[in-house]
Short mmCIF file of C-alpha atoms and ligand atoms in Angstrom, two decimals:
data_model
loop_
_atom_site.label_atom_id
_atom_site.label_comp_id
_atom_site.label_asym_id
_atom_site.label_seq_id
_atom_site.Cartn_x
_atom_site.Cartn_y
_atom_site.Cartn_z
CA MET A 1 132.35 86.37 184.90
CA ASN A 2 136.18 86.54 184.77
CA GLY A 3 137.97 84.49 187.42
CA LYS A 4 134.99 82.22 187.89
CA ILE A 5 135.84 78.51 188.24
CA GLU A 6 133.98 76.43 185.72
CA TRP A 7 134.01 73.47 183.38
CA ILE A 8 134.14 74.37 179.70
CA ASP A 9 133.30 71.66 177.19
CA GLU A 10 133.90 71.13 173.51
CA ILE A 11 130.65 69.50 172.53
CA ASN A 12 130.63 66.97 169.73
CA LYS A 13 127.66 65.01 168.47
CA ASP A 14 127.36 62.51 171.34
CA SER A 15 130.37 63.32 173.46
CA ARG A 16 132.01 66.28 175.11
CA TYR A 17 135.57 67.14 176.06
CA GLY A 18 135.84 69.38 179.05
CA LEU A 19 138.43 71.21 181.10
CA LYS A 20 138.01 72.79 184.50
CA GLY A 21 139.56 76.14 185.24
CA LYS A 22 139.34 79.83 185.81
CA LEU A 23 137.84 81.91 183.02
CA ILE A 24 140.29 84.58 181.86
CA ILE A 25 138.36 86.08 179.00
CA GLN A 26 135.36 85.38 176.80
CA VAL A 27 134.76 87.71 173.85
CA ASN A 28 133.06 87.72 170.51
CA SER A 29 135.26 88.91 167.68
CA PRO A 30 133.68 89.76 164.30
CA TYR A 31 134.35 86.12 163.35
CA GLN A 32 133.92 83.89 166.38
CA GLU A 33 133.64 83.42 170.12
CA ILE A 34 137.06 83.38 171.80
CA ILE A 35 137.57 81.89 175.26
CA ILE A 36 140.78 81.68 177.25
CA LEU A 37 140.65 79.48 180.33
CA GLU A 38 143.35 78.98 182.96
CA THR A 39 142.90 75.23 183.24
CA ASN A 40 143.91 73.07 186.17
CA ALA A 41 145.20 70.32 183.89
CA TYR A 42 146.87 71.96 180.89
CA GLY A 43 147.69 75.61 181.64
CA LYS A 44 146.09 78.42 179.67
CA ALA A 45 143.84 77.06 176.94
CA LEU A 46 142.30 78.71 173.89
CA MET A 47 138.87 77.78 172.58
CA LEU A 48 137.40 79.16 169.32
CA ASP A 49 133.71 78.78 168.62
CA GLY A 50 133.42 75.90 171.08
CA CYS A 51 136.47 74.02 169.79
CA TRP A 52 139.69 73.56 171.81
CA MET A 53 142.62 74.94 169.85
CA THR A 54 145.67 74.90 172.02
CA SER A 55 146.97 75.12 175.55
CA ASP A 56 150.36 76.22 176.76
CA LYS A 57 151.12 72.91 178.54
CA GLN A 58 150.37 70.57 175.67
CA GLU A 59 150.58 72.57 172.43
CA LYS A 60 153.88 70.93 171.54
CA TYR A 61 152.14 67.62 170.78
CA TYR A 62 150.45 69.45 167.95
CA HIS A 63 152.80 72.16 166.69
CA GLU A 64 155.97 70.06 166.59
CA CYS A 65 154.17 67.38 164.55
CA LEU A 66 152.82 69.90 162.06
CA VAL A 67 156.14 71.66 161.45
CA HIS A 68 159.16 69.35 161.73
CA PRO A 69 158.34 66.52 159.32
CA ALA A 70 158.22 69.10 156.52
CA LEU A 71 161.01 71.43 157.59
CA SER A 72 163.53 68.77 158.58
CA SER A 73 163.35 67.25 155.11
CA LEU A 74 164.11 70.37 153.06
CA GLU A 75 167.60 71.76 152.47
CA MET A 76 166.42 75.13 151.25
CA ILE A 77 163.59 76.93 153.01
CA SER A 78 163.19 80.55 151.99
CA ASN A 79 159.48 81.20 152.17
CA ILE A 80 156.87 79.59 154.39
CA LEU A 81 153.15 80.21 154.38
CA ILE A 82 151.13 79.50 157.51
CA ILE A 83 147.37 79.59 157.08
CA GLY A 84 145.78 80.21 160.49
CA GLY A 85 148.18 79.67 163.36
CA GLY A 86 147.13 82.82 165.22
CA ASP A 87 148.43 81.53 168.56
CA GLY A 88 152.01 81.67 167.21
CA GLY A 89 153.01 78.06 167.99
CA THR A 90 153.56 76.97 164.40
CA ALA A 91 155.59 80.09 163.59
CA ARG A 92 157.73 79.56 166.70
CA GLU A 93 158.64 76.02 165.60
CA CYS A 94 159.44 77.17 162.03
CA LEU A 95 161.70 79.94 163.31
CA LYS A 96 163.95 77.36 164.99
CA TYR A 97 165.47 76.83 161.52
CA LYS A 98 168.15 79.36 160.61
CA LYS A 99 167.55 78.81 156.89
CA VAL A 100 164.02 80.16 157.09
CA GLU A 101 164.04 83.64 155.57
CA ASN A 102 160.40 84.65 155.55
CA ILE A 103 157.15 83.43 157.05
CA ASP A 104 153.80 84.80 155.92
CA LEU A 105 151.31 84.06 158.66
CA VAL A 106 147.81 84.60 157.31
CA GLU A 107 145.18 84.73 160.04
CA ILE A 108 141.67 85.98 159.46
CA ASP A 109 140.95 87.02 163.04
CA GLU A 110 143.16 89.78 164.40
CA GLU A 111 141.63 89.31 167.85
CA VAL A 112 143.08 85.77 168.11
CA ILE A 113 146.58 87.14 167.60
CA LYS A 114 146.01 90.03 169.99
CA LEU A 115 144.68 87.79 172.78
CA SER A 116 147.32 85.11 172.17
CA LYS A 117 150.07 87.72 172.56
CA GLN A 118 148.43 89.01 175.71
CA TYR A 119 147.49 85.76 177.48
CA LEU A 120 149.26 82.88 175.73
CA ASN A 121 152.71 84.32 175.31
CA GLU A 122 154.25 81.03 176.46
CA ILE A 123 153.22 79.69 173.04
CA GLY A 124 154.30 82.40 170.60
CA LYS A 125 157.21 83.59 172.75
CA ASP A 126 159.89 85.48 170.78
CA ALA A 127 158.39 84.47 167.45
CA TRP A 128 156.25 87.60 167.61
CA LEU A 129 159.41 89.74 167.67
CA ASP A 130 161.28 87.90 164.92
CA LYS A 131 161.76 90.07 161.79
CA ARG A 132 161.29 86.99 159.59
CA LEU A 133 157.66 86.68 160.67
CA ASN A 134 155.19 88.77 158.65
CA ILE A 135 151.61 88.78 159.85
CA HIS A 136 148.75 89.36 157.43
CA ILE A 137 145.20 89.72 158.65
CA SER A 138 143.40 88.20 155.72
CA ASP A 139 141.18 85.43 154.48
CA GLY A 140 143.39 82.40 153.73
CA PHE A 141 141.66 81.48 150.49
CA LYS A 142 141.90 85.05 149.14
CA TRP A 143 145.57 85.11 150.12
CA VAL A 144 146.52 81.95 148.23
CA LYS A 145 144.64 83.15 145.15
CA SER A 146 146.67 86.37 145.17
CA ILE A 147 150.12 84.73 145.19
CA LYS A 148 152.24 84.01 142.09
CA ASP A 149 153.08 80.45 141.00
CA ASN A 150 155.97 78.48 142.61
CA TYR A 151 156.54 80.86 145.49
CA TYR A 152 156.51 78.99 148.81
CA ASP A 153 158.80 76.17 149.92
CA VAL A 154 156.42 75.05 152.64
CA ILE A 155 152.72 75.65 153.25
CA LEU A 156 151.38 74.76 156.70
CA ILE A 157 147.64 74.70 157.29
CA ASP A 158 146.97 75.26 160.96
CA ILE A 159 143.24 75.78 161.12
CA SER A 160 140.33 74.76 163.25
CA ASP A 161 137.87 71.94 162.49
CA PRO A 162 135.55 72.79 159.58
CA THR A 163 133.09 75.54 160.54
CA GLU A 164 131.25 78.18 158.52
CA LEU A 165 134.42 80.23 158.84
CA SER A 166 136.97 77.59 157.87
CA LYS A 167 135.13 75.10 155.64
CA GLN A 168 136.45 76.54 152.37
CA LEU A 169 139.98 75.72 153.58
CA PHE A 170 139.16 71.99 153.46
CA ARG A 171 138.07 71.98 149.82
CA LYS A 172 139.89 70.78 146.73
CA ASP A 173 139.88 74.29 145.20
CA PHE A 174 141.88 75.59 148.10
CA TYR A 175 144.44 72.77 147.98
CA LYS A 176 144.78 73.29 144.22
CA GLU A 177 145.71 76.92 144.79
CA CYS A 178 148.21 75.81 147.44
CA LYS A 179 149.79 73.42 144.95
CA ARG A 180 150.03 76.18 142.34
CA ILE A 181 151.84 78.63 144.64
CA MET A 182 154.19 75.99 146.07
CA LYS A 183 157.61 75.28 144.55
CA LYS A 184 157.98 71.94 142.77
CA LYS A 185 160.06 70.51 145.60
CA GLY A 186 157.86 72.10 148.24
CA ILE A 187 155.86 70.38 150.95
CA LEU A 188 152.35 71.08 152.14
CA GLY A 189 151.48 70.04 155.68
CA THR A 190 148.06 70.22 157.25
CA GLN A 191 146.38 69.16 160.42
CA SER A 192 144.08 66.38 159.16
CA GLU A 193 141.72 65.81 162.08
CA SER A 194 141.05 62.66 164.08
CA PRO A 195 140.53 59.24 162.45
CA GLU A 196 138.11 58.52 165.27
CA SER A 197 136.09 61.60 166.11
CA PHE A 198 136.29 63.31 162.69
CA LYS A 199 136.62 60.22 160.51
CA GLU A 200 134.84 61.50 157.40
CA ILE A 201 136.73 64.80 157.23
CA HIS A 202 139.95 62.93 157.94
CA LEU A 203 139.32 60.57 155.01
CA ASP A 204 138.35 63.47 152.74
CA ILE A 205 141.55 65.38 153.44
CA ILE A 206 143.74 62.34 152.81
CA THR A 207 141.91 61.38 149.62
CA THR A 208 141.94 64.90 148.21
CA LEU A 209 145.65 65.42 148.83
CA ASN A 210 146.47 61.97 147.55
CA ASN A 211 144.64 62.67 144.29
CA LEU A 212 146.19 66.09 143.85
CA PHE A 213 149.85 65.42 144.66
CA LYS A 214 152.24 62.70 143.51
CA ASN A 215 152.97 61.72 147.09
CA SER A 216 151.27 62.11 150.43
CA GLN A 217 151.72 60.60 153.85
CA THR A 218 149.74 60.81 157.07
CA MET A 219 151.25 60.82 160.51
CA TYR A 220 149.31 59.92 163.68
CA SER A 221 149.99 60.92 167.23
CA PHE A 222 148.00 62.25 170.14
CA VAL A 223 146.86 65.64 171.32
CA PRO A 224 145.45 64.81 174.74
CA PHE A 225 142.70 67.43 174.87
CA TYR A 226 141.40 67.16 171.31
CA PRO A 227 138.28 64.99 170.81
CA SER A 228 139.25 61.30 171.15
CA GLY A 229 142.92 62.19 171.76
CA ILE A 230 144.25 60.69 168.54
CA TRP A 231 145.13 63.29 165.91
CA SER A 232 146.72 63.39 162.46
CA TRP A 233 148.81 65.52 160.13
CA THR A 234 149.06 64.93 156.40
CA PHE A 235 151.98 65.98 154.21
CA ALA A 236 151.92 66.18 150.43
CA SER A 237 154.46 66.90 147.73
CA ASP A 238 155.14 66.43 144.05
CA ASN A 239 158.74 65.70 144.93
CA LYS A 240 160.26 62.27 145.46
CA LYS A 241 158.40 59.43 147.20
CA ASP A 242 160.54 59.61 150.35
CA PHE A 243 159.94 63.33 150.68
CA LEU A 244 159.77 63.16 154.48
CA GLN A 245 163.36 61.96 154.93
CA ALA A 246 165.46 64.28 157.07
CA THR A 247 168.10 66.08 155.04
CA ASN A 248 168.32 69.40 156.81
CA GLN A 249 171.65 69.74 158.57
CA GLU A 250 170.07 71.56 161.47
CA THR A 251 167.86 68.57 162.29
CA ASN A 252 169.94 67.14 165.15
CA LEU A 253 169.85 70.44 166.93
CA ILE A 254 166.12 70.80 166.34
CA GLU A 255 165.49 67.30 167.76
CA GLU A 256 167.33 68.29 170.93
CA ASN A 257 165.16 71.38 171.24
CA CYS A 258 161.82 69.60 170.88
CA GLU A 259 159.65 68.28 173.65
CA ILE A 260 157.78 65.62 171.65
CA TRP A 261 159.05 65.26 168.08
CA ASN A 262 162.18 63.45 167.00
CA LEU A 263 163.00 61.41 163.91
CA ASN A 264 162.20 58.06 165.58
CA TYR A 265 158.89 59.39 166.83
CA GLN A 266 158.12 60.61 163.31
CA SER A 267 159.06 57.35 161.65
CA GLY A 268 156.76 55.39 164.03
CA ALA A 269 153.97 57.96 163.67
CA LEU A 270 154.09 57.69 159.87
CA LYS A 271 153.36 53.96 160.19
CA MET A 272 150.39 54.32 162.52
CA MET A 273 147.50 54.44 160.07
CA PRO A 274 144.72 52.40 161.70
CA ASN A 275 143.58 49.39 159.68
CA ASN A 276 139.99 50.63 159.41
CA ILE A 277 141.19 53.85 157.73
CA LEU A 278 143.66 51.97 155.55
CA LYS A 279 140.97 49.59 154.31
CA ILE A 280 138.55 52.41 153.42
CA LEU A 281 141.28 54.25 151.51
CA GLN A 282 142.26 51.08 149.65
CA GLN A 283 138.63 50.50 148.78
CA LYS A 284 138.24 54.07 147.50
CA SER A 285 141.35 53.75 145.37
CA ASN A 286 140.16 50.38 143.93
CA ASN A 287 136.81 51.96 143.08
CA ALA A 288 138.60 54.74 141.22
CA PHE A 289 139.82 52.24 138.60
N1 LIG B 1 140.10 70.12 167.05
C1 LIG B 1 141.13 71.05 167.05
C2 LIG B 1 141.76 71.32 165.75
C3 LIG B 1 142.63 72.49 165.92
C4 LIG B 1 143.71 72.57 164.97
N2 LIG B 1 144.41 73.83 165.05
C5 LIG B 1 144.90 74.17 166.32
C6 LIG B 1 145.58 75.48 166.29
C7 LIG B 1 146.83 75.45 167.06
N3 LIG B 1 147.79 76.35 166.53
#
């Protein structure tokens, strides 16, 4: 089957998102089906259980937006937790900051890391060799429950759409544990799905984080090969209201080294909440009183 040219689709309810390319590998790990396709449009692409995760020619649209809003706004960053992120892209972006001392990357599926290192090395690059990166093959929920209070400066949730495997990482219980193990000035950042093709989950994530933390903000941009193209990332903190203001002195250098993200891009993206989403959230918050 390897080397065969074919279309591979992510199938949603009434739509599908496909890429044409040469199949590199298709395996079943103990957790999920893993496919790597050399695509004509976007380079090597990773699919997990029928859902496009990343590709080496457009991953920066996603990873830079997940990492830099949080990291550019913190002066001190000792410990970072990444839940998921087995392709290495999120870790690579975090490691651009000299102040980062330790990253715990907690990925449940060892096979994703192994295959990403082997076939998608353009994404993880030298991050895999960096001594500050510590990989733990573990269930994300179990991991957060095992950590002491006030430990991480930043928690980044880089997981797939809700499936049997990942659904517990979208629940309030999980976010509560994250809040407990995060320092008071810390920031949690999560991919928060599409306001178009995953509207209900998107609204749930925003509402849950908004109820749990003093402040939260959602940023919109695009990831061209995710369903509907438009994507979002939500950041939450118990720190000050303007918690996504750049304060890190390394920020200028980081901006120069990014392909997509910069502070202007971020400030526009934080104002992009579509009116239909805004109105539903306002309605929900009115109903709460
Ligand atoms: N619909 C795709 C959601 C995937 C989010 N995680 C991507 C992993 C990239 N590191």
